[in-house]
CSV table of C-alpha atoms in Angstrom, one decimal:
chain,number,residue,atom,x,y,z
Q,55,MET,CA,0.0,0.0,0.0
Q,56,ALA,CA,1.3,3.4,-0.9
Q,57,SER,CA,2.1,5.9,1.8
Q,58,THR,CA,0.0,9.1,2.0
Q,59,ALA,CA,2.7,11.0,3.9
Q,60,ALA,CA,3.8,14.3,2.6
Q,61,VAL,CA,6.4,14.2,-0.2
Q,62,PRO,CA,9.3,16.7,0.1
Q,63,PHE,CA,8.8,19.5,-2.4
Q,64,TRP,CA,12.1,18.8,-4.2
Q,65,ARG,CA,11.0,15.3,-4.9
Q,66,SER,CA,7.6,16.4,-6.1
Q,67,ALA,CA,9.4,18.9,-8.4
Q,68,GLY,CA,11.2,15.9,-10.0
Q,69,MET,CA,14.6,16.7,-8.5
Q,70,THR,CA,17.0,14.5,-6.5
Q,71,TYR,CA,18.2,15.7,-3.1
Q,72,ILE,CA,21.7,16.2,-4.6
Q,73,THR,CA,20.3,18.6,-7.3
Q,74,TYR,CA,18.3,20.4,-4.7
Q,75,SER,CA,21.2,20.8,-2.3
Q,76,ASN,CA,23.5,22.0,-5.1
Q,77,ILE,CA,21.0,24.7,-6.1
Q,78,CYS,CA,20.7,25.8,-2.4
Q,79,ALA,CA,24.5,25.9,-2.1
Q,80,ASN,CA,24.9,28.0,-5.2
Q,81,LEU,CA,22.3,30.5,-4.0
Q,82,VAL,CA,24.1,30.8,-0.6
Q,83,ARG,CA,27.5,31.3,-2.3
Q,84,ASN,CA,26.1,34.0,-4.6
Q,85,CYS,CA,24.6,35.9,-1.6
Q,86,LEU,CA,28.0,36.1,0.2
Q,87,LYS,CA,30.1,39.3,0.1
Q,88,ASP,CA,33.8,39.3,-0.6
Q,89,PRO,CA,36.2,37.9,0.8
Q,90,TYR,CA,33.8,35.1,1.9
Q,91,LYS,CA,32.3,34.7,-1.6
Q,92,SER,CA,35.7,34.0,-3.2
Q,93,GLU,CA,36.7,31.6,-0.5
Q,94,ALA,CA,33.4,29.7,-0.8
Q,95,ILE,CA,33.8,29.5,-4.6
Q,96,SER,CA,37.4,28.2,-4.3
Q,97,ARG,CA,36.1,25.3,-2.1
Q,98,GLU,CA,33.6,24.4,-4.7
Q,99,LYS,CA,36.2,22.8,-7.0
Q,100,VAL,CA,36.2,19.0,-7.1
Q,101,HIS,CA,39.2,16.7,-8.0
Q,102,PHE,CA,38.7,13.0,-8.7
Q,103,SER,CA,40.5,10.1,-10.2
Q,104,VAL,CA,39.3,7.9,-13.1
Q,105,THR,CA,40.7,4.5,-13.6
Q,106,LYS,CA,39.9,2.4,-16.7
Q,107,TRP,CA,40.0,-1.3,-16.5
Q,108,ALA,CA,41.3,-3.7,-19.3
Q,109,ASP,CA,41.5,-7.5,-19.1
Q,110,GLY,CA,40.5,-7.4,-15.5
Q,111,LYS,CA,43.4,-5.1,-14.4
Q,112,PRO,CA,43.3,-1.4,-13.6
Q,113,GLN,CA,45.2,0.9,-16.0
Q,114,LYS,CA,47.0,4.1,-15.0
Q,115,PRO,CA,44.5,6.5,-13.2
Q,116,THR,CA,43.7,9.9,-14.6
Q,117,ILE,CA,43.3,12.8,-12.2
Q,118,ARG,CA,40.4,15.2,-13.3
Q,119,SER,CA,39.3,18.5,-12.0
Q,120,ASP,CA,35.7,19.5,-12.3
Q,121,SER,CA,34.6,23.1,-11.5
Q,122,PRO,CA,31.7,25.2,-12.6
Q,123,GLU,CA,33.7,27.9,-14.4
Q,124,GLU,CA,35.4,25.3,-16.7
């Protein structure tokens, strides 16, 4: 039986919680004044490693950087 409990508004809008929290974080960062705004934007950058697999063995990992201004 389906629950009749209230659904969070972000879910009823068709968003995931991650999408909703990213939108909120961007709004807060844009409301900040300098120097806090530039510090918050610099923390937003993400670095991650991607490793491809071939024949059941990992290949050399690639370090990637993903940031909104790129």
